[in-house]
């Protein structure tokens, strides 16, 4: 298995398709062969699909696993002794959590990739960090929830990490104002899940608390589903943060526990970009063929990082649309896309659902 | 009559003293035919139109001919029939009610709390019918109700005054309602969760004229997809019988027209993910399971080289099929459990089907119907003769 040196050496959003595609394709084909050799379950899936991993040529050829398969099965490509951590994600309520097994090289690759991606908006130095979440969310060290994994993953990019919410997820204004006084006049790093950031903003408005976050950079993610009843758009979100806190540097990210580390990051123009470590393909639900740019479909996520589990090509249940490639006003190279939300979970009807 | 927590969808107040009638009493037959007319003009909804067609006078007359008792013994409806109807197939309530009404009964029909537009349409059409002056004697005997299923008081009440309780539902629901007592003489008919399959004779598929095959394929697609494969009668498993080479050729001939017919049943995008996940889960749990290629995701098929021991739990809504092969139909019998309801078939002579029942003696399967007839409700259902279950036959000497 080749290492990721070429990926780490590249500017994360600096490679045009002509440079990125061959690099990523070679790595993902290699990962496909690696998992076929190391994971009997993955091998069985390839056999069932009639896929010979040595005959694949393009990213689009690589079989994609529905993310929910990681909720139903323990899929891994390393022995138990090499597992360093298991990431879990609760996913949709009522479903079993995904279980993602990380060995040391995969965990390290995730951290490195995330550091390089995040540095493109935070800069090379560790900034004082205010996390819009509660310390208590971190919980148990071994069983990571998706939110805990996010907090933990991003905490290494900040210093004096301060939690803005109390155990009931309500703002701890004293802690927040102390933090801002300690670091007055400095650039700041804000991180949080989208819905918690918005609730934080609403609480500030309701409590009449004025905060100046004009020197802060916010990275947020986790999706909009908790805010769906408010029909809040990304533009509303940004406008609200600007008006209330003077916060202008706001970057949404798209990631999932099945592909931690290789997140896609929003740019100043409001579009999500894949980095050198990842790619998204938009597939048509009707036949899984590749959709045209501008045509909504299912998001398939590809990542160069997963070595210890066969999650390098997964079919999400998110709808998305390709916006462009190598052509964004922000100057970033690579795929620009938008996430349109989760697929409607059509009711599973059956005689067992009578009442 | 009803407590405040019970919502009634018919305007005539329910009267439990309305007398039961003989089966196929002309007033009941006329009322159902009139309901059919109301439904026909109400909407183009295909399920509603299918109900209207089922209730047309010619079909009611045919049901009456089939019913005719050879002994000539007089009969009446048993009294009050309390129907608890399911949430998976919206208009099941109407077939349950119509059959019971034809048998001569008063009816209290509990509708699913799920708000299907076709239920609202059918209920409104029934109310327009029953409020006509000519059906004034019949109307007080019928009630369509909705109430919170979590509150057993209403179920307890209706159970206490019924003569027959008809339960449609999942096993858990049926067990919960069965814990609620019935009057000593009351009887119960339960339509629990079932599993259904199809069997095709490979040689017959290869020999069939193209038009016959296209009709069978369209029928199969309707059986499976009309209710999103969620009806108890919708097939999930496709069993091919014949020599391996014949089966392979027959499958190549059968599936393309099924894909064509499937285009008539649009599916939500999530079904594509559901079916792929199911297929991969099946591949991980069944040695040798193989994804069968197809032109699109409208149908997703998985080939099982051995008859899967857990066949009844291999199901996913929206057109997911397990396929396997057996040498002949008799070889299917040992795999059939009491959970099996409908065997939809193609290509077997009647004698072979009859021998399958009487000689091979499967533990389950209550209906054996040609492809395309799996969803067609009839008075023989789930192993019951509903005329007998819903009438009181008087021994007149």
XYZ file of C-alpha atoms in Angstrom:
752
model
C 0.000 0.000 0.000
C 1.444 3.335 -1.002
C 1.417 6.039 1.638
C -0.403 9.319 1.444
C 2.715 11.437 0.974
C 1.585 12.764 -2.407
C -1.745 13.756 -0.919
C -0.220 15.484 2.095
C 2.267 17.259 -0.166
C -0.448 18.745 -2.337
C -2.278 21.947 -1.563
C -5.605 20.450 -0.300
C -7.720 22.516 -2.681
C -4.965 23.216 -5.178
C -5.138 20.332 -7.645
C -7.186 20.657 -10.821
C -8.959 17.567 -12.083
C -6.123 16.625 -14.417
C -3.799 16.280 -11.437
C -6.228 15.102 -8.773
C -8.173 12.446 -10.653
C -5.215 10.162 -11.515
C -3.801 10.443 -7.996
C -7.103 9.685 -6.296
C -8.095 6.975 -8.761
C -4.839 5.099 -8.257
C -5.214 5.285 -4.489
C -8.880 4.211 -4.485
C -8.277 1.294 -6.825
C -5.455 0.263 -4.552
C -7.764 0.553 -1.545
C -10.337 -1.594 -3.330
C -7.756 -4.348 -3.853
C -6.502 -3.909 -0.294
C -9.936 -4.353 1.250
C -10.735 -7.255 -1.084
C -7.605 -8.971 0.205
C -8.011 -8.058 3.864
C -11.761 -8.090 4.485
C -13.558 -11.377 3.762
C -16.886 -9.560 3.955
C -15.840 -6.972 1.383
C -14.499 -9.727 -0.845
C -17.837 -11.467 -0.610
C -19.632 -8.307 -1.676
C -17.372 -7.914 -4.702
C -17.955 -11.549 -5.605
C -21.724 -11.122 -5.256
C -21.556 -8.100 -7.546
C -19.357 -9.980 -10.014
C -16.598 -7.389 -9.601
C -12.949 -8.299 -10.068
C -10.960 -5.644 -8.189
C -8.082 -6.022 -10.646
C -10.277 -5.095 -13.598
C -11.527 -1.744 -12.323
C -10.311 1.392 -14.054
C -12.171 4.471 -12.879
C -13.544 5.968 -9.677
C -17.015 5.407 -11.036
C -16.322 1.667 -11.427
C -15.615 1.113 -7.751
C -18.539 -0.572 -5.976
C -20.140 1.695 -3.383
C -21.464 0.426 -0.089
C -24.631 1.981 1.333
C -23.641 3.666 4.600
C -26.330 1.766 6.425
C -24.387 -1.442 5.812
C -21.958 -0.185 8.469
C -24.881 -0.069 10.877
C -25.788 -3.688 10.226
C -22.386 -5.335 9.904
C -18.943 -5.076 11.428
C -16.926 -4.348 8.321
C -13.198 -4.098 8.828
C -9.958 -4.926 7.094
C -7.708 -5.318 10.134
C -7.512 -7.803 12.967
C -9.061 -6.994 16.292
C -5.661 -6.424 17.890
C -4.936 -3.503 15.570
C -8.136 -1.591 16.309
C -7.392 1.630 18.163
C -10.817 3.209 18.203
C -14.352 2.580 17.082
C -16.363 5.506 15.800
C -20.093 5.271 16.160
C -22.801 7.413 14.694
C -26.383 7.255 15.781
C -27.579 8.195 12.319
C -31.310 8.440 11.954
C -33.140 8.008 15.210
C -34.195 4.466 15.852
C -31.482 2.957 13.678
C -28.491 1.049 14.937
C -25.313 3.142 15.022
C -22.585 2.784 12.421
C -19.461 1.130 13.763
C -16.268 2.247 12.106
C -13.063 0.555 13.195
C -9.872 2.587 13.080
C -6.347 1.281 13.277
C -3.420 3.595 14.029
C -2.504 4.397 10.394
C -6.111 5.232 9.484
C -6.609 7.379 12.571
C -3.342 9.188 11.818
C -4.291 9.727 8.180
C -7.633 11.180 9.247
C -5.982 13.628 11.621
C -3.412 14.699 9.052
C -5.957 15.169 6.310
C -8.280 17.141 8.538
C -5.393 19.336 9.722
C -4.388 20.178 6.174
C -7.969 20.893 5.112
C -8.768 23.025 8.141
C -5.517 24.980 7.890
C -6.761 26.400 4.582
C -9.232 28.548 6.517
C -7.698 28.734 10.012
C -4.097 29.276 8.990
C -1.102 27.392 10.291
C -1.285 28.524 13.934
C -3.507 27.090 16.641
C -6.076 29.708 17.526
C -7.985 30.156 20.771
C -11.028 27.959 20.278
C -14.615 28.369 21.406
C -16.692 25.257 20.851
C -20.440 25.744 20.693
C -21.146 22.547 22.592
C -20.850 21.142 26.090
C -17.849 19.484 27.665
C -20.181 16.666 28.667
C -20.742 15.748 25.005
C -17.261 14.276 24.903
C -18.443 11.586 27.287
C -16.828 8.226 27.124
C -13.379 8.153 25.560
C -13.774 4.853 23.761
C -17.279 4.996 22.332
C -17.286 8.142 20.236
C -20.562 9.643 19.174
C -20.456 11.520 15.894
C -20.601 14.848 17.724
C -17.959 13.811 20.224
C -15.778 12.582 17.369
C -16.194 15.924 15.626
C -15.345 17.909 18.765
C -12.371 15.720 19.479
C -11.151 15.817 15.884
C -11.334 19.593 15.675
C -10.044 20.299 19.189
C -6.453 19.684 18.087
C -6.658 22.757 15.850
C -7.375 25.114 18.719
C -5.845 26.157 22.000
C -7.558 27.112 25.250
C -10.548 25.130 23.973
C -13.551 26.538 25.797
C -17.056 25.136 25.758
C -19.787 27.713 25.281
C -22.702 25.564 26.447
C -23.557 24.034 29.781
C -24.662 20.441 30.357
C -28.186 21.344 29.239
C -26.784 22.803 26.001
C -27.713 26.333 27.072
C -25.161 29.139 26.662
C -22.789 29.705 29.570
C -22.464 33.447 28.937
C -19.911 33.910 31.729
C -17.610 31.324 30.168
C -18.062 32.890 26.734
C -17.346 36.460 27.824
C -14.355 35.304 29.916
C -12.993 33.564 26.839
C -13.452 36.647 24.672
C -11.767 38.879 27.267
C -8.837 36.476 27.606
C -8.260 36.616 23.871
C -9.326 40.151 23.079
C -7.907 41.367 19.778
C -6.892 37.920 18.587
C -8.086 35.716 15.751
C -10.415 33.021 17.085
C -11.611 29.577 16.014
C -15.256 28.750 16.528
C -16.552 25.250 16.006
C -19.926 23.654 16.471
C -22.764 21.678 15.004
C -24.965 23.795 12.803
C -28.128 23.532 14.867
C -26.299 24.276 18.127
C -24.658 27.350 16.589
C -28.059 28.606 15.475
C -29.593 27.962 18.894
C -26.644 29.810 20.418
C -27.418 32.759 18.174
C -31.117 32.662 19.063
C -30.260 32.547 22.763
C -27.966 35.554 22.390
C -30.773 37.477 20.721
C -33.299 36.391 23.347
C -30.997 37.135 26.277
C -29.855 40.448 24.784
C -26.240 39.339 24.865
C -23.954 41.235 22.491
C -20.816 39.403 21.430
C -18.214 40.621 18.967
C -17.011 37.634 16.971
C -15.681 39.721 14.080
C -12.232 38.136 14.357
C -13.513 34.598 14.533
C -13.636 31.869 11.891
C -16.545 29.463 12.332
C -16.425 25.903 11.067
C -19.756 24.144 11.455
C -21.335 20.938 10.204
C -23.706 18.134 10.983
C -26.491 19.186 8.706
C -29.690 21.122 8.828
C -32.183 18.445 9.735
C -32.617 19.647 13.318
C -33.465 23.053 11.850
C -35.737 21.757 9.112
C -38.877 23.063 10.841
C -37.478 26.591 10.613
C -36.706 26.223 6.886
C -33.399 27.924 7.560
C -31.128 28.283 4.537
C -27.375 28.568 4.488
C -27.775 32.199 3.409
C -30.081 32.948 6.380
C -27.597 31.265 8.664
C -24.683 33.342 7.424
C -26.670 36.558 7.416
C -27.846 35.949 10.969
C -24.324 35.320 12.229
C -23.092 38.443 10.485
C -25.833 40.658 11.905
C -25.783 39.265 15.438
C -22.089 38.676 16.059
C -20.292 40.407 13.208
C -19.163 36.913 12.294
C -18.364 36.796 8.561
C -15.956 33.919 8.125
C -18.352 30.984 8.203
C -17.544 27.590 6.697
C -19.950 24.686 6.623
C -18.411 21.281 6.211
C -19.778 17.992 4.900
C -18.483 14.849 6.444
C -19.602 11.597 7.941
C -18.349 9.212 10.518
C -17.832 6.629 7.762
C -15.262 8.940 6.196
C -13.930 11.003 9.084
C -11.083 13.373 8.288
C -11.599 13.879 4.567
C -14.337 16.465 4.906
C -15.558 18.743 2.171
C -15.365 22.392 3.163
C -17.463 25.337 2.172
C -15.805 28.292 0.468
C -16.419 32.014 0.621
C -18.806 31.625 -2.309
C -20.916 29.229 -0.226
C -20.084 26.079 -2.191
C -18.763 22.848 -0.724
C -15.443 21.696 -2.158
C -13.836 18.295 -2.008
C -10.171 18.306 -1.169
C -7.445 16.190 -2.701
C -8.375 13.482 -0.167
C -11.936 12.994 -1.330
C -14.417 13.132 -4.146
C -18.158 13.080 -4.508
C -20.096 11.507 -7.347
C -23.759 12.298 -7.854
C -25.704 9.232 -8.910
C -29.213 8.940 -10.285
C -31.496 6.924 -8.010
C -33.186 5.353 -11.035
C -30.119 3.371 -12.129
C -27.088 4.720 -10.216
C -25.689 6.243 -13.389
C -23.704 9.474 -12.989
C -25.879 12.593 -12.994
C -25.079 15.661 -15.050
C -23.751 18.781 -13.296
C -26.772 20.632 -11.966
C -28.862 17.458 -11.777
C -29.771 16.365 -8.251
C -28.994 12.818 -7.188
C -27.603 10.630 -4.452
C -24.219 11.562 -3.048
C -21.568 8.882 -3.302
C -18.590 9.805 -1.144
C -15.070 8.621 -1.929
C -12.163 8.973 0.452
C -8.481 8.147 0.151
C -8.144 7.515 3.882
C -9.969 4.353 5.042
C -7.464 1.539 5.385
C -8.892 -0.357 8.331
C -12.460 -0.623 7.052
C -13.890 -0.782 3.512
C -15.450 2.679 3.550
C -13.503 4.317 0.738
C -16.566 4.401 -1.513
C -19.933 4.777 0.196
C -23.404 5.648 -1.015
C -24.946 8.161 1.359
C -28.629 8.856 1.861
C -28.032 12.512 1.143
C -29.220 14.286 -1.957
C -26.731 16.534 -3.637
C -25.890 18.336 -6.823
C -22.644 18.997 -8.612
C -22.104 22.735 -9.077
C -18.833 22.783 -10.963
C -15.242 21.676 -11.059
C -12.048 23.757 -10.989
C -14.116 26.844 -11.738
C -15.120 28.410 -8.425
C -14.806 32.117 -7.841
C -13.057 31.348 -4.554
C -10.077 29.954 -6.440
C -10.262 26.454 -5.008
C -9.731 23.608 -7.438
C -11.741 20.410 -7.393
C -15.396 19.535 -7.265
C -17.878 22.082 -5.964
C -21.211 20.699 -4.834
C -24.199 21.343 -2.620
C -25.999 19.049 -0.207
C -29.762 19.254 -0.713
C -30.756 17.293 2.385
C -31.447 13.749 3.329
C -33.555 11.443 1.218
C -37.112 11.245 2.406
C -37.330 8.034 4.331
C -40.400 6.589 2.704
C -42.441 4.772 5.258
C -41.810 1.080 5.264
C -45.341 -0.129 5.047
C -46.314 -3.593 6.022
C -48.914 -5.509 7.882
C -46.863 -5.002 10.994
C -47.544 -1.268 10.834
C -51.230 -1.455 11.317
C -52.008 1.157 13.882
C -73.539 6.035 20.880
C -69.751 6.382 20.660
C -67.518 8.079 23.189
C -65.898 11.417 22.391
C -62.548 9.851 21.566
C -64.106 7.959 18.653
C -64.385 9.825 15.392
C -67.157 8.567 13.130
C -66.904 9.028 9.368
C -70.529 8.265 8.511
C -73.337 10.682 9.229
C -76.053 8.168 10.221
C -75.788 7.343 13.950
C -74.920 3.732 14.570
C -77.711 1.565 15.938
C -76.766 -1.888 17.241
C -80.375 -3.019 17.069
C -80.436 -2.830 13.264
C -81.373 -6.384 12.288
C -78.969 -8.724 10.545
C -80.017 -9.753 7.047
C -79.722 -12.849 4.911
C -76.610 -13.081 2.758
C -76.921 -11.184 -0.512
C -79.989 -9.361 0.676
C -81.014 -7.179 -2.303
C -80.780 -3.986 -0.235
C -77.135 -4.712 0.664
C -76.292 -5.697 -2.923
C -77.933 -2.525 -4.244
C -76.125 -0.368 -1.706
C -72.738 -1.805 -2.675
C -73.524 -1.343 -6.363
C -74.495 2.265 -5.618
C -71.262 2.738 -3.680
C -69.447 1.440 -6.768
C -71.153 4.115 -8.844
C -70.191 6.847 -6.372
C -66.573 5.641 -6.394
C -66.393 5.553 -10.182
C -67.297 9.197 -10.463
C -65.265 10.322 -7.452
C -61.695 9.959 -8.667
C -59.335 8.304 -11.109
C -57.229 6.878 -8.270
C -56.361 3.342 -9.443
C -57.007 1.678 -6.068
C -60.385 3.373 -5.792
C -61.233 2.350 -9.352
C -60.237 -1.240 -8.549
C -62.621 -1.172 -5.572
C -65.381 0.273 -7.750
C -64.777 -2.548 -10.220
C -64.904 -5.157 -7.464
C -68.237 -3.737 -6.286
C -69.810 -3.587 -9.759
C -73.153 -5.416 -10.050
C -71.779 -8.161 -12.324
C -69.110 -9.104 -9.802
C -71.577 -9.008 -6.912
C -73.811 -11.358 -8.907
C -70.891 -13.680 -9.500
C -70.067 -13.705 -5.781
C -73.683 -14.590 -5.099
C -73.554 -17.507 -7.544
C -70.371 -18.788 -5.900
C -71.965 -18.449 -2.484
C -75.145 -20.400 -3.228
C -75.495 -23.073 -0.545
C -76.125 -26.536 -2.002
C -78.142 -27.551 1.086
C -80.452 -24.556 0.784
C -80.271 -23.947 4.536
C -81.352 -20.426 5.469
C -78.724 -18.100 6.869
C -78.320 -14.633 8.374
C -75.395 -12.398 9.147
C -73.910 -13.255 12.524
C -74.771 -9.809 13.910
C -72.180 -7.142 14.557
C -68.782 -7.539 12.928
C -65.994 -5.401 14.351
C -63.218 -4.948 11.775
C -59.776 -3.675 12.762
C -58.220 -2.816 9.403
C -54.590 -2.398 8.415
C -52.385 0.523 7.538
C -50.443 -1.094 4.715
C -53.104 -1.330 2.025
C -55.459 1.595 2.334
C -58.685 0.144 0.971
C -58.562 -3.222 2.720
C -61.211 -1.816 5.026
C -63.630 -1.511 2.115
C -63.246 -5.137 1.010
C -63.590 -6.342 4.596
C -66.718 -4.227 5.077
C -68.280 -5.107 1.721
C -67.853 -8.846 2.269
C -69.394 -8.610 5.706
C -72.237 -6.444 4.466
C -72.991 -8.975 1.733
C -73.011 -11.673 4.407
C -75.769 -9.689 6.151
C -73.985 -8.084 9.101
C -73.894 -4.819 10.996
C -70.381 -3.443 10.897
C -68.062 -1.296 12.928
C -64.902 -0.697 10.914
C -61.886 0.773 12.646
C -59.766 2.569 10.075
C -56.023 2.980 10.331
C -55.014 6.300 11.818
C -52.844 6.768 8.737
C -54.461 9.393 6.586
C -54.757 7.935 3.086
C -56.586 10.179 0.612
C -58.231 7.136 -0.993
C -59.716 6.153 2.389
C -61.235 9.602 2.785
C -62.638 9.405 -0.755
C -64.073 5.927 -0.301
C -65.585 6.794 3.083
C -67.218 9.941 1.720
C -68.617 7.960 -1.217
C -70.017 5.364 1.182
C -71.640 8.088 3.263
C -73.251 9.609 0.173
C -74.591 6.157 -0.666
C -75.924 5.236 2.757
C -77.654 8.574 3.311
C -79.833 7.993 0.256
C -83.410 7.366 1.401
C -83.576 3.922 -0.192
C -80.786 2.648 2.082
C -82.265 4.099 5.271
C -82.766 0.631 6.753
C -79.145 -0.330 6.153
C -77.362 2.860 7.155
C -77.711 2.653 10.965
C -76.007 -0.737 10.920
C -72.737 0.610 9.509
C -70.006 2.626 11.166
C -66.553 3.724 10.067
C -64.515 4.891 13.036
C -61.102 6.229 13.880
C -59.614 6.449 17.315
C -56.279 6.497 19.044
C -54.955 2.953 18.887
C -52.999 3.503 22.079
C -56.289 3.815 23.942
C -57.775 0.328 24.286
C -61.073 1.568 25.770
C -62.759 1.901 22.387
C -61.418 -1.452 21.194
C -62.678 -2.963 24.447
C -66.078 -1.394 23.901
C -66.513 -2.518 20.304
C -65.184 -5.964 21.174
C -67.739 -6.292 23.972
C -70.666 -5.833 21.630
C -69.522 -7.703 18.520
C -70.365 -11.178 17.317
C -67.325 -11.510 15.072
C -64.053 -9.659 15.366
C -62.007 -9.407 12.160
C -58.400 -8.430 12.769
C -56.026 -7.353 10.048
C -52.554 -6.609 11.263
C -49.082 -7.483 12.340
C -48.563 -10.260 14.818
C -47.934 -7.879 17.731
C -51.096 -5.901 17.022
C -53.184 -9.022 16.724
C -51.825 -10.439 19.966
C -52.512 -7.168 21.765
C -56.109 -7.013 20.544
C -56.680 -10.699 21.209
C -55.989 -10.050 24.884
C -59.190 -7.984 24.890
C -62.099 -10.323 25.652
C -64.994 -11.101 23.348
C -68.517 -12.140 24.345
C -68.655 -15.906 24.906
C -70.344 -16.697 21.587
C -68.322 -14.293 19.486
C -65.789 -15.618 17.000
C -62.652 -14.139 15.575
C -60.991 -14.046 12.163
C -57.364 -12.954 12.085
C -55.405 -11.856 9.050
C -51.885 -11.748 10.403
C -48.637 -10.761 8.716
C -47.914 -13.175 5.897
C -45.287 -13.900 3.315
C -45.982 -14.535 -0.351
C -44.050 -15.913 -3.273
C -44.227 -16.710 -6.951
C -43.344 -19.898 -8.791
C -42.723 -20.172 -12.512
C -42.283 -23.229 -14.664
C -39.198 -22.412 -16.708
C -40.161 -24.562 -19.705
C -43.609 -22.963 -19.802
C -42.072 -19.475 -19.730
C -39.898 -20.407 -22.712
C -42.844 -21.917 -24.587
C -45.328 -19.122 -23.907
C -46.454 -16.867 -26.768
C -44.979 -13.390 -26.367
C -48.351 -11.808 -25.626
C -49.092 -14.286 -22.829
C -45.684 -13.717 -21.332
C -46.060 -9.950 -21.480
C -49.405 -10.227 -19.713
C -47.915 -12.478 -17.040
C -44.967 -10.127 -16.563
C -47.266 -7.120 -16.221
C -49.384 -9.099 -13.771
C -46.360 -10.010 -11.719
C -45.223 -6.380 -11.652
C -48.674 -5.342 -10.414
C -48.714 -8.079 -7.772
C -45.391 -6.895 -6.436
C -45.358 -3.165 -6.952
C -48.916 -1.901 -6.721
C -48.651 -1.600 -2.937
C -44.899 -1.122 -2.828
C -44.514 -4.860 -2.119
C -46.089 -4.243 1.294
C -49.304 -6.199 0.858
C -49.274 -9.618 2.477
C -49.957 -11.125 -0.932
C -47.123 -9.335 -2.756
C -44.440 -11.798 -3.839
C -40.894 -11.429 -2.522
C -39.434 -14.788 -3.504
C -39.433 -16.102 -7.061
C -38.999 -19.853 -7.359
C -38.084 -21.253 -10.753
C -38.715 -24.907 -11.491
C -36.983 -26.897 -14.176
C -33.523 -27.910 -15.331
C -30.780 -25.318 -14.699
C -30.233 -24.412 -18.349
C -33.974 -24.037 -18.919
C -34.278 -21.859 -15.826
C -31.445 -19.608 -17.005
C -33.059 -19.120 -20.412
C -36.510 -18.584 -18.909
C -35.217 -15.908 -16.532
C -33.628 -14.067 -19.450
C -36.984 -14.094 -21.190
C -39.184 -13.228 -18.223
C -37.456 -10.296 -16.540
C -37.135 -7.758 -19.403
C -40.915 -7.326 -19.752
C -41.223 -7.105 -15.949
C -38.756 -4.200 -15.952
C -40.856 -2.582 -18.688
C -44.036 -3.001 -16.672
C -42.339 -1.737 -13.512
C -42.076 1.713 -15.091
C -45.790 2.122 -14.292
C -45.046 2.115 -10.551
C -42.833 5.079 -9.698
C -40.817 4.738 -6.519
C -39.287 7.210 -4.086
C -35.502 7.576 -4.531
C -34.747 6.056 -1.132
C -35.963 2.686 -2.416
C -32.857 2.398 -4.604
C -30.715 2.621 -1.471
C -33.026 0.318 0.495
C -32.772 -2.379 -2.135
C -29.011 -2.109 -2.629
C -28.502 -2.319 1.138
C -30.794 -5.338 1.326
C -28.953 -7.034 -1.512
C -25.584 -6.459 0.104
C -26.860 -7.642 3.469
C -28.155 -10.790 1.780
C -24.807 -11.316 0.064
C -23.044 -11.033 3.414
C -25.324 -13.567 5.078
C -25.847 -16.130 2.295
C -22.974 -18.012 0.727
C -22.997 -17.720 -3.038
C -25.754 -15.090 -3.216
C -25.313 -13.100 -6.407
C -26.561 -9.707 -7.539
C -28.398 -10.079 -10.832
C -27.739 -7.281 -13.300
C -30.675 -5.252 -14.537
C -31.251 -2.184 -16.679
C -32.262 0.004 -13.730
C -33.146 0.005 -10.040
C -36.900 -0.493 -10.445
C -36.332 -4.163 -9.611
C -33.394 -5.505 -7.685
C -32.829 -9.244 -7.828
C -30.575 -11.542 -5.864
C -29.930 -15.100 -6.923
C -29.626 -17.726 -4.205
C -27.957 -20.948 -5.353
C -29.613 -22.779 -2.447
C -33.167 -22.237 -1.247
C -32.569 -19.738 1.595
C -33.588 -21.140 4.958
C -34.726 -17.680 6.062
C -36.621 -16.974 2.835
C -39.551 -15.419 4.679
C -37.423 -12.683 6.171
C -35.740 -11.744 2.880
C -37.888 -8.812 1.944
C -37.494 -5.178 1.143
C -40.175 -2.857 -0.174
C -40.158 -1.409 -3.651
C -39.337 -4.370 -5.905
C -36.722 -6.561 -4.298
C -36.740 -10.232 -5.279
C -34.926 -13.284 -4.075
C -34.674 -15.866 -6.847
C -33.853 -19.516 -6.550
C -34.484 -22.750 -8.438
C -35.966 -26.132 -7.577
C -36.377 -29.198 -9.777
C -40.178 -29.090 -9.587
C -43.104 -27.632 -7.681
C -43.345 -30.553 -5.264
C -39.820 -29.723 -4.072
C -41.145 -26.382 -2.840
C -43.498 -27.932 -0.294
C -40.916 -28.713 2.443
C -39.781 -25.052 2.400
C -43.276 -23.667 2.889
C -44.196 -22.621 6.430
C -47.580 -21.586 7.825
C -46.547 -17.959 7.301
C -46.865 -18.388 3.513
C -50.076 -16.949 2.143
C -50.156 -16.597 -1.619
C -48.401 -18.608 -4.301
C -48.656 -16.705 -7.565
C -47.797 -19.032 -10.425
C -47.122 -19.293 -14.114
C -47.142 -22.354 -16.287
C -48.386 -25.187 -14.088
C -51.377 -27.323 -15.082
C -54.242 -27.414 -12.577
C -53.534 -31.081 -11.814
C -49.985 -30.276 -10.763
C -51.163 -27.425 -8.524
C -53.788 -29.647 -6.967
C -51.216 -32.377 -6.384
C -48.937 -29.793 -4.798
C -51.625 -29.266 -2.155
C -52.886 -32.786 -1.669
C -49.780 -34.883 -2.324
C -46.838 -32.602 -1.462
C -48.902 -31.124 1.451
C -47.205 -27.799 2.219
C -47.682 -26.476 5.773
C -48.720 -23.084 4.474
C -50.081 -21.347 1.341
C -53.741 -20.430 1.423
C -54.053 -19.045 -2.060
C -52.723 -20.345 -5.372
C -53.423 -17.833 -8.132
C -52.045 -16.981 -11.574
C -49.533 -14.116 -11.805
C -51.466 -10.861 -11.697
C -54.134 -12.148 -9.309
C -52.147 -12.042 -6.059
C -53.817 -8.882 -4.811
C -57.348 -9.754 -5.914
C -59.395 -10.027 -2.752
C -61.971 -12.775 -2.562
C -64.185 -14.468 -0.011
C -61.674 -17.290 0.257
C -58.836 -15.490 2.008
C -55.988 -16.564 4.254
C -57.481 -20.072 4.431
C -60.893 -18.847 5.599
C -64.195 -19.163 3.807
C -65.493 -15.752 4.816
C -69.108 -16.571 3.920
C -69.012 -19.313 6.473
C -67.137 -17.197 9.038
C -69.500 -14.241 8.714
C -72.898 -15.962 8.568
C -75.054 -17.951 10.938
C -76.511 -20.992 9.194
C -79.815 -22.255 10.558
C -80.504 -25.961 10.672
C -84.084 -26.010 9.419
C -85.657 -29.500 9.453
